[in-house]
Coordinates of C-alpha atoms in Angstrom, one line a residue:
Chain X
X1 CA 185.7 166.5 275.2
X2 CA 185.4 168.0 278.6
X3 CA 182.0 169.5 279.7
X4 CA 183.4 172.9 279.1
X5 CA 184.6 172.1 275.6
X6 CA 181.2 170.5 274.7
X7 CA 179.4 173.6 275.9
X8 CA 181.8 175.9 274.0
X9 CA 181.1 173.8 270.8
X10 CA 177.3 174.2 271.4
X11 CA 177.7 177.9 271.9
X12 CA 179.5 178.3 268.6
X13 CA 176.2 177.4 266.8
X14 CA 174.5 180.6 267.9
X15 CA 175.2 184.3 267.6
X16 CA 174.2 184.8 271.2
X17 CA 175.6 182.7 274.1
X18 CA 172.2 182.8 276.0
X19 CA 170.8 180.5 273.3
X20 CA 173.3 177.9 274.4
X21 CA 171.9 177.6 277.9
X22 CA 169.5 174.8 276.9
X23 CA 172.1 172.7 275.2
X24 CA 174.6 173.4 278.0
X25 CA 172.1 172.1 280.6
X26 CA 171.6 169.0 278.5
X27 CA 175.3 168.4 278.4
X28 CA 175.7 169.1 282.2
X29 CA 172.8 166.8 283.0
X30 CA 174.3 164.0 281.0
X31 CA 177.6 164.5 282.9
X32 CA 176.1 164.8 286.4
X33 CA 172.8 162.9 286.2
X34 CA 170.9 165.9 287.5
X35 CA 171.3 169.6 287.9
X36 CA 172.1 170.8 291.4
X37 CA 172.8 174.5 292.2
X38 CA 176.6 174.3 291.8
X39 CA 176.3 172.7 288.4
X40 CA 173.9 175.5 287.3
X41 CA 176.4 178.0 288.5
X42 CA 179.1 176.3 286.4
X43 CA 176.9 176.5 283.3
X44 CA 176.3 180.2 283.9
X45 CA 180.1 180.8 284.5
X46 CA 181.1 178.9 281.4
X47 CA 178.7 180.7 279.1
X48 CA 179.2 184.1 280.9
X49 CA 175.4 184.6 281.3
X50 CA 173.3 185.7 284.3
X51 CA 172.7 182.9 286.8
X52 CA 169.0 183.7 286.8
X53 CA 168.8 183.0 283.1
X54 CA 170.0 179.4 283.8
X55 CA 167.6 179.0 286.8
X56 CA 164.6 180.2 284.9
X57 CA 165.1 177.5 282.3
X58 CA 165.6 174.5 284.6
X59 CA 162.4 175.5 286.4
X60 CA 160.4 175.8 283.2
X61 CA 161.4 172.7 281.1
X62 CA 160.4 169.3 282.3
X63 CA 163.4 167.4 281.0
X64 CA 165.7 169.1 283.4
X65 CA 166.0 167.6 286.9
X66 CA 167.3 169.6 289.8
X67 CA 166.9 166.6 292.2
X68 CA 168.5 163.1 291.7
X69 CA 166.4 160.6 289.8
X70 CA 166.7 156.8 289.5
X71 CA 169.2 155.3 287.1
X72 CA 166.2 154.1 285.0
X73 CA 163.6 156.8 284.6
X74 CA 160.4 155.0 283.5
X75 CA 158.3 157.7 281.7
X76 CA 155.0 156.2 280.9
X77 CA 152.8 158.2 278.5
X78 CA 149.2 158.7 279.9
X79 CA 147.9 161.1 277.2
X80 CA 144.8 160.3 275.3
X81 CA 146.0 157.7 272.7
X82 CA 148.0 155.7 275.3
X83 CA 145.1 156.0 277.8
X84 CA 142.7 154.5 275.1
X85 CA 145.2 151.6 274.7
X86 CA 145.4 150.8 278.4
X87 CA 148.1 153.0 280.0
X88 CA 146.2 153.3 283.3
X89 CA 146.4 149.6 283.9
X90 CA 150.1 149.6 283.1
X91 CA 150.7 152.4 285.6
X92 CA 149.0 150.3 288.3
X93 CA 151.1 147.3 287.3
X94 CA 154.3 149.3 287.6
X95 CA 153.2 150.9 290.9
X96 CA 152.4 147.4 292.3
X97 CA 155.6 145.8 291.0
X98 CA 158.0 148.5 292.1
X99 CA 156.1 149.3 295.3
X100 CA 156.2 153.0 294.6
X101 CA 153.7 155.6 293.4
X102 CA 154.2 157.7 290.2
X103 CA 156.7 160.5 290.9
X104 CA 158.7 158.4 293.4
X105 CA 162.0 156.6 293.2
X106 CA 162.7 153.1 294.5
X107 CA 164.7 152.9 297.8
X108 CA 167.7 151.4 296.0
X109 CA 167.7 154.4 293.6
X110 CA 167.3 152.2 290.5
X111 CA 163.9 153.2 289.2
X112 CA 162.0 156.5 289.1
X113 CA 158.4 156.2 287.8
X114 CA 156.7 159.1 286.1
X115 CA 153.8 159.7 283.8
X116 CA 154.5 162.0 280.9
X117 CA 152.5 163.8 278.2
X118 CA 152.3 162.5 274.7
X119 CA 155.7 161.1 273.5
X120 CA 154.8 161.4 269.8
X121 CA 154.8 157.6 269.2
X122 CA 151.0 156.9 269.3
X123 CA 151.3 154.3 266.5
X124 CA 152.8 152.0 269.2
X125 CA 150.6 153.1 272.1
X126 CA 150.9 152.4 275.0
X127 CA 154.4 153.7 275.0
X128 CA 157.1 154.4 277.6
X129 CA 160.4 156.2 277.4
X130 CA 163.4 155.0 279.4
X131 CA 166.6 156.9 278.9
X132 CA 167.0 157.5 275.2
X133 CA 164.8 154.6 274.1
X134 CA 161.1 154.2 273.4
X135 CA 159.3 151.0 274.2
X136 CA 155.9 150.5 272.5
X137 CA 152.9 148.2 272.3
X138 CA 153.3 147.5 276.0
X139 CA 151.4 145.0 278.1
X140 CA 152.1 143.7 281.6
X141 CA 154.3 140.9 280.3
X142 CA 156.4 143.2 278.2
X143 CA 156.8 145.6 281.1
X144 CA 158.0 142.7 283.4
X145 CA 160.5 141.7 280.7
X146 CA 161.7 145.2 280.4
X147 CA 162.1 145.7 284.2
X148 CA 164.1 142.4 284.3
X149 CA 166.4 143.6 281.6
X150 CA 167.0 146.9 283.5
X151 CA 167.6 145.0 286.7
X152 CA 170.2 142.8 284.9
X153 CA 171.9 145.8 283.5
X154 CA 171.9 147.4 286.9
X155 CA 173.5 144.3 288.5
X156 CA 176.4 144.5 286.0
X157 CA 176.8 148.2 286.5
X158 CA 176.8 147.9 290.3
X159 CA 179.6 145.3 290.1
X160 CA 181.6 147.7 287.9
X161 CA 181.0 150.6 290.3
X162 CA 182.2 148.4 293.2
X163 CA 185.3 147.2 291.3
X164 CA 186.3 149.9 288.8
X165 CA 188.9 148.5 286.3
X166 CA 192.4 149.7 287.2
X167 CA 194.0 152.0 284.6
X168 CA 196.3 149.2 283.5
X169 CA 193.5 146.8 282.6
Chain S
X1 CA 146.3 153.3 244.9
X2 CA 148.0 156.5 245.9
X3 CA 151.7 156.5 245.4
X4 CA 153.6 157.7 248.4
X5 CA 155.5 160.9 248.1
X6 CA 156.7 161.9 251.5
X7 CA 156.9 158.4 252.8
X8 CA 158.5 156.7 249.8
X9 CA 161.7 156.1 251.7
X10 CA 160.6 155.4 255.2
X11 CA 160.3 151.6 254.8
X12 CA 163.5 151.3 252.7
X13 CA 166.3 149.7 254.6
X14 CA 168.9 152.4 255.6
X15 CA 166.5 155.1 254.3
X16 CA 168.2 157.5 256.7
X17 CA 171.5 157.3 254.8
X18 CA 172.6 159.8 252.2
X19 CA 173.4 156.9 249.7
X20 CA 169.8 155.6 249.9
X21 CA 168.4 159.1 249.5
X22 CA 170.7 159.7 246.4
X23 CA 169.6 156.5 244.8
X24 CA 166.0 157.8 245.0
X25 CA 166.9 161.0 243.3
X26 CA 167.9 162.9 246.4
X27 CA 169.2 166.4 246.2
X28 CA 168.2 166.8 242.5
X29 CA 165.6 169.4 243.6
X30 CA 168.3 171.4 245.3
X31 CA 170.4 171.1 242.1
X32 CA 167.5 172.2 240.0
X33 CA 166.5 175.1 242.3
X34 CA 170.0 176.5 242.4
X35 CA 170.6 176.0 238.7
X36 CA 167.3 176.9 237.1
X37 CA 165.4 179.2 239.5
X38 CA 166.0 182.6 241.2
X39 CA 164.9 182.7 244.9
X40 CA 161.8 184.7 243.9
X41 CA 160.9 182.1 241.4
X42 CA 161.0 179.4 244.1
X43 CA 158.7 181.5 246.2
X44 CA 156.3 182.0 243.3
X45 CA 156.4 178.2 242.5
X46 CA 155.4 177.4 246.1
X47 CA 152.7 180.1 246.1
X48 CA 151.3 178.6 242.9
X49 CA 151.3 175.1 244.5
X50 CA 148.9 176.3 247.2
X51 CA 151.1 174.4 249.8
X52 CA 149.6 175.2 253.2
X53 CA 151.5 174.8 256.5
X54 CA 151.3 171.2 257.9
X55 CA 152.0 172.2 261.5
X56 CA 148.3 173.0 262.1
X57 CA 147.4 176.5 261.1
X58 CA 147.3 175.8 257.3
X59 CA 148.8 179.2 256.4
X60 CA 149.9 179.4 252.8
X61 CA 153.6 178.7 252.8
X62 CA 154.6 180.8 249.7
X63 CA 152.7 183.8 251.1
X64 CA 154.5 183.4 254.5
X65 CA 157.9 183.4 252.6
X66 CA 156.9 186.5 250.6
X67 CA 156.5 188.5 253.8
X68 CA 160.3 188.3 254.4
X69 CA 161.7 191.8 253.6
X70 CA 164.0 191.7 250.5
X71 CA 166.4 194.3 251.8
X72 CA 169.8 193.2 252.9
X73 CA 170.8 194.1 256.4
X74 CA 170.0 191.8 259.2
X75 CA 170.6 188.0 258.6
X76 CA 167.5 186.0 257.8
X77 CA 166.7 182.8 259.6
X78 CA 164.8 179.7 258.7
X79 CA 163.4 177.7 261.7
X80 CA 161.9 174.3 261.4
X81 CA 159.3 173.4 263.9
X82 CA 160.0 169.8 264.8
X83 CA 158.7 170.1 268.4
X84 CA 155.7 167.9 267.5
X85 CA 154.0 167.9 270.9
X86 CA 150.4 167.8 269.8
X87 CA 149.0 164.6 271.4
X88 CA 148.2 162.0 268.7
X89 CA 150.9 163.3 266.3
X90 CA 154.0 161.4 265.2
X91 CA 154.6 162.2 261.5
X92 CA 157.5 164.5 261.8
X93 CA 159.4 162.0 264.1
X94 CA 159.1 159.3 261.4
X95 CA 160.3 161.7 258.6
X96 CA 163.4 162.7 260.7
X97 CA 164.2 159.2 261.8
X98 CA 163.8 157.4 258.5
X99 CA 164.3 160.0 255.8
X100 CA 166.1 163.0 257.3
X101 CA 167.7 164.1 254.0
X102 CA 164.3 164.8 252.6
X103 CA 163.9 167.4 255.4
X104 CA 167.4 168.8 254.9
X105 CA 166.9 169.2 251.1
X106 CA 163.6 171.0 251.9
X107 CA 165.4 173.2 254.3
X108 CA 168.1 174.0 251.8
X109 CA 165.7 174.9 249.0
X110 CA 163.5 176.9 251.3
X111 CA 166.5 178.8 252.7
X112 CA 167.6 179.7 249.2
X113 CA 164.1 181.0 248.5
X114 CA 164.0 183.3 251.5
X115 CA 167.7 184.3 251.5
X116 CA 168.6 182.6 254.8
X117 CA 172.1 181.2 255.5
X118 CA 171.3 179.5 258.8
X119 CA 168.5 177.2 259.9
X120 CA 167.7 175.9 263.3
X121 CA 165.7 172.7 263.5
X122 CA 163.9 172.7 266.9
X123 CA 163.4 169.0 267.8
X124 CA 161.5 168.0 270.9
X125 CA 164.0 166.7 273.5
X126 CA 162.4 163.2 273.8
X127 CA 163.1 162.5 270.1
X128 CA 166.6 161.2 270.7
X129 CA 166.7 158.9 267.7
X130 CA 165.4 161.6 265.4
X131 CA 168.0 164.0 266.8
X132 CA 170.9 161.5 266.2
X133 CA 169.7 160.7 262.7
X134 CA 169.3 164.4 261.8
X135 CA 172.8 165.2 263.2
X136 CA 174.3 162.3 261.2
X137 CA 172.4 163.4 258.0
X138 CA 173.6 167.0 258.4
X139 CA 177.2 165.9 258.7
X140 CA 176.8 163.7 255.6
X141 CA 175.1 166.5 253.6
X142 CA 177.9 168.8 254.7
X143 CA 180.7 166.4 253.6
X144 CA 179.0 166.0 250.3
X145 CA 178.6 169.7 249.5
X146 CA 174.8 170.0 250.0
X147 CA 175.4 172.2 253.0
X148 CA 178.2 174.7 253.8
X149 CA 179.7 177.3 251.4
X150 CA 179.5 177.3 247.6
X151 CA 176.8 174.6 247.6
X152 CA 176.8 172.6 244.3
X153 CA 179.1 175.1 242.7
X154 CA 176.8 178.1 243.3
X155 CA 177.4 181.0 245.7
X156 CA 174.7 179.8 248.0
X157 CA 175.9 179.3 251.6
X158 CA 173.8 177.5 254.2
X159 CA 174.1 175.6 257.4
X160 CA 171.6 173.7 259.6
X161 CA 171.8 173.4 263.3
X162 CA 169.7 171.2 265.7
X163 CA 168.3 172.8 268.8
X164 CA 167.0 170.2 271.2
X165 CA 163.9 171.1 273.2
X166 CA 163.4 170.1 276.8
X167 CA 159.8 169.0 277.2
X168 CA 157.5 172.0 276.8
X169 CA 154.5 171.7 274.5
X170 CA 154.3 175.4 274.1
X171 CA 157.5 175.4 272.1
X172 CA 155.4 174.3 269.2
X173 CA 153.8 177.8 269.2
X174 CA 156.1 179.6 266.8
X175 CA 156.9 182.7 268.9
X176 CA 157.4 180.6 272.0
X177 CA 159.8 178.5 270.0
X178 CA 161.8 181.7 269.1
X179 CA 162.0 182.6 272.8
X180 CA 163.2 179.1 273.6
X181 CA 165.9 179.3 270.8
X182 CA 167.0 182.6 272.3
X183 CA 167.6 180.8 275.6
X184 CA 164.5 182.0 277.4
X185 CA 161.4 180.5 278.9
X186 CA 159.1 179.5 276.1
X187 CA 156.3 182.1 276.4
X188 CA 154.6 183.3 273.3
X189 CA 155.3 186.8 272.0
X190 CA 152.6 189.4 271.2
X191 CA 152.2 189.8 267.5
X192 CA 152.8 192.1 265.6
X193 CA 155.7 192.2 264.8
X194 CA 155.4 188.9 263.0
X195 CA 158.4 186.7 262.8
X196 CA 158.8 187.3 259.1
X197 CA 159.7 190.9 260.0
X198 CA 161.2 190.5 263.5
X199 CA 161.7 186.9 264.6
X200 CA 164.8 185.1 265.9
X201 CA 167.2 187.7 267.3
X202 CA 164.8 190.3 266.0
X203 CA 165.8 189.3 262.4
X204 CA 163.4 188.3 259.6
X205 CA 162.5 184.6 260.3
X206 CA 160.4 182.0 258.6
X207 CA 159.1 179.1 260.7
X208 CA 157.9 176.0 258.9
X209 CA 156.8 172.5 260.0
X210 CA 158.9 169.4 259.1
X211 CA 156.2 168.0 256.7
X212 CA 155.7 171.4 255.0
X213 CA 159.5 171.6 254.3
X214 CA 159.5 168.0 253.1
X215 CA 156.9 168.9 250.4
X216 CA 159.1 171.6 248.9
X217 CA 161.7 169.4 247.0
X218 CA 158.8 167.5 245.4
X219 CA 157.1 170.7 244.2
X220 CA 160.4 171.8 242.7
X221 CA 160.9 168.5 240.9
X222 CA 157.3 167.8 239.8
X223 CA 155.8 171.3 239.5
X224 CA 153.0 173.3 241.2
X225 CA 150.3 171.9 238.9
X226 CA 151.2 168.3 240.0
X227 CA 150.9 169.3 243.6
X228 CA 147.6 171.1 243.1
X229 CA 146.3 168.1 241.3
X230 CA 146.3 166.1 244.5
X231 CA 143.2 166.7 246.7
X232 CA 141.2 169.9 246.9
X233 CA 142.6 172.9 244.9
X234 CA 142.5 175.3 247.8
X235 CA 144.1 172.7 250.2
X236 CA 146.1 170.4 248.1
X237 CA 149.0 167.9 248.3
X238 CA 150.0 164.6 249.8
X239 CA 149.2 164.5 253.5
X240 CA 150.4 162.5 256.4
X241 CA 147.7 161.2 258.8
X242 CA 148.7 159.9 262.2
X243 CA 146.1 157.3 263.2
X244 CA 146.0 156.1 266.8
X245 CA 143.6 155.0 269.6
X246 CA 141.0 152.4 269.5
X247 CA 141.4 151.2 266.0
X248 CA 142.7 148.0 264.4
X249 CA 145.6 149.3 262.4
X250 CA 147.1 152.4 264.1
X251 CA 149.9 154.0 262.0
X252 CA 151.1 156.7 259.7
X253 CA 149.2 156.9 256.4
X254 CA 150.1 159.1 253.4
X255 CA 147.0 159.9 251.3
X256 CA 145.7 162.9 249.4
X257 CA 144.4 165.9 251.3
X258 CA 140.6 165.8 251.5
X259 CA 140.1 162.0 251.9
X260 CA 137.1 161.4 254.0
X261 CA 137.7 160.8 257.7
X262 CA 135.5 157.7 257.5
X263 CA 137.5 156.2 254.6
X264 CA 140.8 156.9 256.5
X265 CA 139.6 155.3 259.7
X266 CA 137.4 152.5 258.5
X267 CA 139.2 151.4 255.3
X268 CA 142.9 152.3 255.7
X269 CA 143.1 151.9 259.5
X270 CA 140.8 148.9 259.6
X271 CA 138.0 150.4 261.6
X272 CA 137.0 149.7 265.2
X273 CA 138.4 146.9 267.4
X274 CA 136.5 143.6 267.3
X275 CA 133.1 143.9 268.9
X276 CA 133.3 147.7 269.2
X277 CA 131.7 150.7 267.5
X278 CA 133.4 154.0 266.8
X279 CA 131.9 156.7 268.9
X280 CA 134.0 159.7 267.9
X281 CA 137.2 160.7 266.3
X282 CA 139.5 163.6 267.1
X283 CA 140.8 164.6 263.6
X284 CA 143.8 166.9 264.2
X285 CA 145.4 166.3 267.6
X286 CA 143.7 167.0 270.9
X287 CA 143.4 170.8 270.0
X288 CA 140.9 169.8 267.3
X289 CA 137.3 169.5 268.3
X290 CA 136.0 166.0 268.4
X291 CA 133.8 164.7 265.5
X292 CA 130.9 162.3 266.3
X293 CA 130.6 159.1 264.4
X294 CA 127.7 160.4 262.4
X295 CA 129.8 163.2 260.8
X296 CA 132.8 161.1 259.7
X297 CA 132.1 161.8 256.0
X298 CA 134.0 165.1 256.5
X299 CA 137.0 165.6 254.2
X300 CA 140.4 165.7 255.8
X301 CA 141.5 169.1 254.6
X302 CA 141.8 172.6 256.1
X303 CA 138.6 174.1 254.7
X304 CA 136.3 171.1 255.0
X305 CA 137.2 170.5 258.7
X306 CA 136.9 174.2 259.5
X307 CA 133.4 174.2 257.9
X308 CA 132.6 171.2 260.1
X309 CA 133.6 173.2 263.2
X310 CA 136.8 171.3 263.8
X311 CA 140.3 171.6 262.2
X312 CA 142.9 169.5 260.4
X313 CA 145.5 170.7 262.9
X314 CA 148.5 168.3 262.9
X315 CA 146.3 165.5 261.4
X316 CA 146.6 163.4 264.6
X317 CA 143.6 161.2 264.2
X318 CA 142.5 159.7 267.5
X319 CA 139.8 157.1 267.4
X320 CA 137.5 156.6 270.4
X321 CA 135.1 153.7 270.6
X322 CA 131.9 153.1 272.5
X323 CA 133.7 151.6 275.6
X324 CA 135.2 155.0 276.4
X325 CA 133.8 157.8 278.6
X326 CA 133.8 161.1 276.8
X327 CA 133.9 163.0 280.2
X328 CA 137.1 161.1 281.0
X329 CA 138.6 162.0 277.5
X330 CA 137.6 165.7 278.0
X331 CA 139.1 165.7 281.5
X332 CA 142.4 164.2 280.3
X333 CA 142.7 166.7 277.4
X334 CA 142.0 169.7 279.7
X335 CA 144.5 168.3 282.2
X336 CA 147.1 168.2 279.4
X337 CA 146.5 171.8 278.4
X338 CA 146.5 172.9 282.1
X339 CA 149.9 171.1 282.6
X340 CA 151.3 172.7 279.4
X341 CA 150.0 176.3 279.9
X342 CA 153.1 178.5 280.0
X343 CA 151.6 180.7 282.7
X344 CA 151.9 183.9 280.8
X345 CA 148.3 185.0 280.5
X346 CA 145.5 184.7 283.1
X347 CA 142.6 183.2 281.1
X348 CA 144.7 180.2 280.2
X349 CA 146.6 179.7 283.4
X350 CA 143.7 180.2 285.8
X351 CA 140.8 179.3 283.5
X352 CA 142.2 175.9 282.8
X353 CA 143.0 175.2 286.4
X354 CA 139.4 175.9 287.3
X355 CA 138.1 173.9 284.4
X356 CA 140.2 170.8 285.4
X357 CA 138.7 170.9 288.9
X358 CA 135.1 171.0 287.6
X359 CA 135.7 168.2 285.1
X360 CA 137.4 166.0 287.6
X361 CA 134.6 166.3 290.0
X362 CA 132.0 165.5 287.3
X363 CA 134.0 162.4 286.2
X364 CA 134.3 161.3 289.9
X365 CA 130.5 161.4 290.3
X366 CA 130.6 164.5 292.4
X367 CA 129.4 167.0 289.8
X368 CA 126.7 169.5 290.8
X369 CA 123.8 171.1 289.0
X370 CA 125.2 174.1 287.2
X371 CA 128.6 172.6 286.5
X372 CA 128.0 172.4 282.8
X373 CA 126.9 176.0 282.7
X374 CA 130.1 176.8 284.6
X375 CA 132.2 174.9 282.1
X376 CA 130.6 176.9 279.3
X377 CA 131.2 180.2 281.2
X378 CA 134.9 179.1 281.6
X379 CA 135.2 178.3 277.9
X380 CA 133.8 181.7 277.1
X381 CA 136.3 183.3 279.4
X382 CA 139.3 181.5 277.8
X383 CA 138.4 181.5 274.1
X384 CA 139.7 184.5 272.2
X385 CA 141.2 186.0 275.3
X386 CA 144.6 184.3 275.4
X387 CA 148.0 185.3 274.0
X388 CA 148.3 182.1 271.8
X389 CA 146.2 179.3 270.5
X390 CA 146.8 176.9 273.4
X391 CA 143.8 178.3 275.4
X392 CA 141.6 178.4 272.3
X393 CA 142.4 174.8 271.5
X394 CA 141.4 173.7 275.0
X395 CA 138.2 175.7 274.9
X396 CA 137.1 174.6 271.4
X397 CA 137.7 170.9 272.3
X398 CA 135.7 171.1 275.5
X399 CA 132.9 173.0 273.8
X400 CA 132.6 170.3 271.1
X401 CA 132.6 167.5 273.8
X402 CA 129.8 169.3 275.7
X403 CA 127.9 169.9 272.4
X404 CA 128.1 166.3 271.0
X405 CA 128.1 164.3 274.2
X406 CA 126.2 166.4 276.6
X407 CA 124.1 163.4 277.7
X408 CA 127.2 161.7 279.1
X409 CA 128.1 164.8 281.2
X410 CA 124.5 165.0 282.4
X411 CA 124.4 161.2 283.3
X412 CA 127.5 161.6 285.4
X413 CA 125.9 164.4 287.4
X414 CA 122.5 162.8 287.7
X415 CA 123.6 159.3 288.5
X416 CA 126.5 160.7 290.7
X417 CA 128.9 158.2 289.1
X418 CA 130.7 157.5 285.8
X419 CA 128.4 155.2 283.8
X420 CA 131.4 153.6 282.1
X421 CA 132.9 152.2 285.4

């Protein structure tokens, strides 16, 4: 499905197309990685809604990104349950290892480091979300192993980006 | 040994599949409801059961349903609150990931009772696995005639849609959730009108929590007397408790309502970490005032916790031991509420901003004489003066920390440092 078709399918679930702005933004963000102005205007045009309605949502909800973020967005929970289980030390470890502060992206664009509010997985605190996945019961060693697996995945992806398979392959 | 009701499928392999749910008697409650009960009789049954909302407020579910006008006219909506943002809470995620059909059957029976043909399940955006499992389960239920038109040979017609949230705690407030579903910034509405009369798209709307809806099929199958026989009569039923923090066995526990907090934490969850003592427990997510160790005998039900000056809330039980600074906990909690304030009303938006600044300086050893009085003044300015319960939760939590652990706040100011560092 094209982005437009996916957005139309989402809009069919509601009696009012304005309700489909949130799902449409999710679809657009998946397609583009983040949500720059022209993409927001596309969403407004596809749904036939006021542009300001789209802008007011991207600036309210934290899962929408108007600026580019790293290919791996490390979202470490630092709410109470994770804090009680050592999330502050994990944050320091990530900052030292990646040589960035929370809120920043590594120079190669691979990692963005954020702290987030409760992820709703406190039974496995301390917990971090990366992409769609939760990683729990973290300690420094587990974090290092995770970072290494992301770097390995990124090496494969960068080779594929440099040498895209030809249509005949 | 309490036999699990809501969690009976969660550790079963492939518990999220329709075939597994059917083996355990799945969708028999929907069959029974459609075949043997009128919608009004289901409402009566749920009223008799004394089921109270598991999202936090504890409002009687059957009574909430009975507020929906009977007259035909505008479509009626059922919304399921699966936003689950209250820190320390993870029960609804586990139901949706591991036993999604239990929720779908609860939605179908509840929609039949209130006369709704459409439900929206508002799931927080981070819960990607739960969203996928729910979407898969909805498709399976549809293919097998449990959703759609002419359900199980009746003339009942019903469809469930997922609405994915995008990272705002306030969407757990029911009127903010409706705004969000309508494609707006999630800012709470002034009540009245209440959602039962004018909710989603100004239509009659019932909003129930995941766990509340999951109880409904069991009440249909086993009766209201069975449900009332579990735990206190005024606050009965099986209950999911989310235990986390500085405790040996964090996890999700299903036990009767009204079990003592001490028994839950010390016996089921294994008590404090080796060499530590429990200092305090937050019983119902960070909106619920903290309970000092000396008061852990309190029963985990709506009325007992309210009488103890706290609340059951979402039953997010966060255990804090003697190595932890309560000023730091209080600061982190108020930082959370400040971050999640929707900005609509001044006491919450400005009051929490100010409160965070005072708490941070106390924790940093830069507190001043009069700061505690200032915090109390701020709580007074916020509590009862906000649109929704977010500000109230923040103020109640801080007041409890100041009341039970005042000496820690005083020590920070007098010693000009955090005694725990």
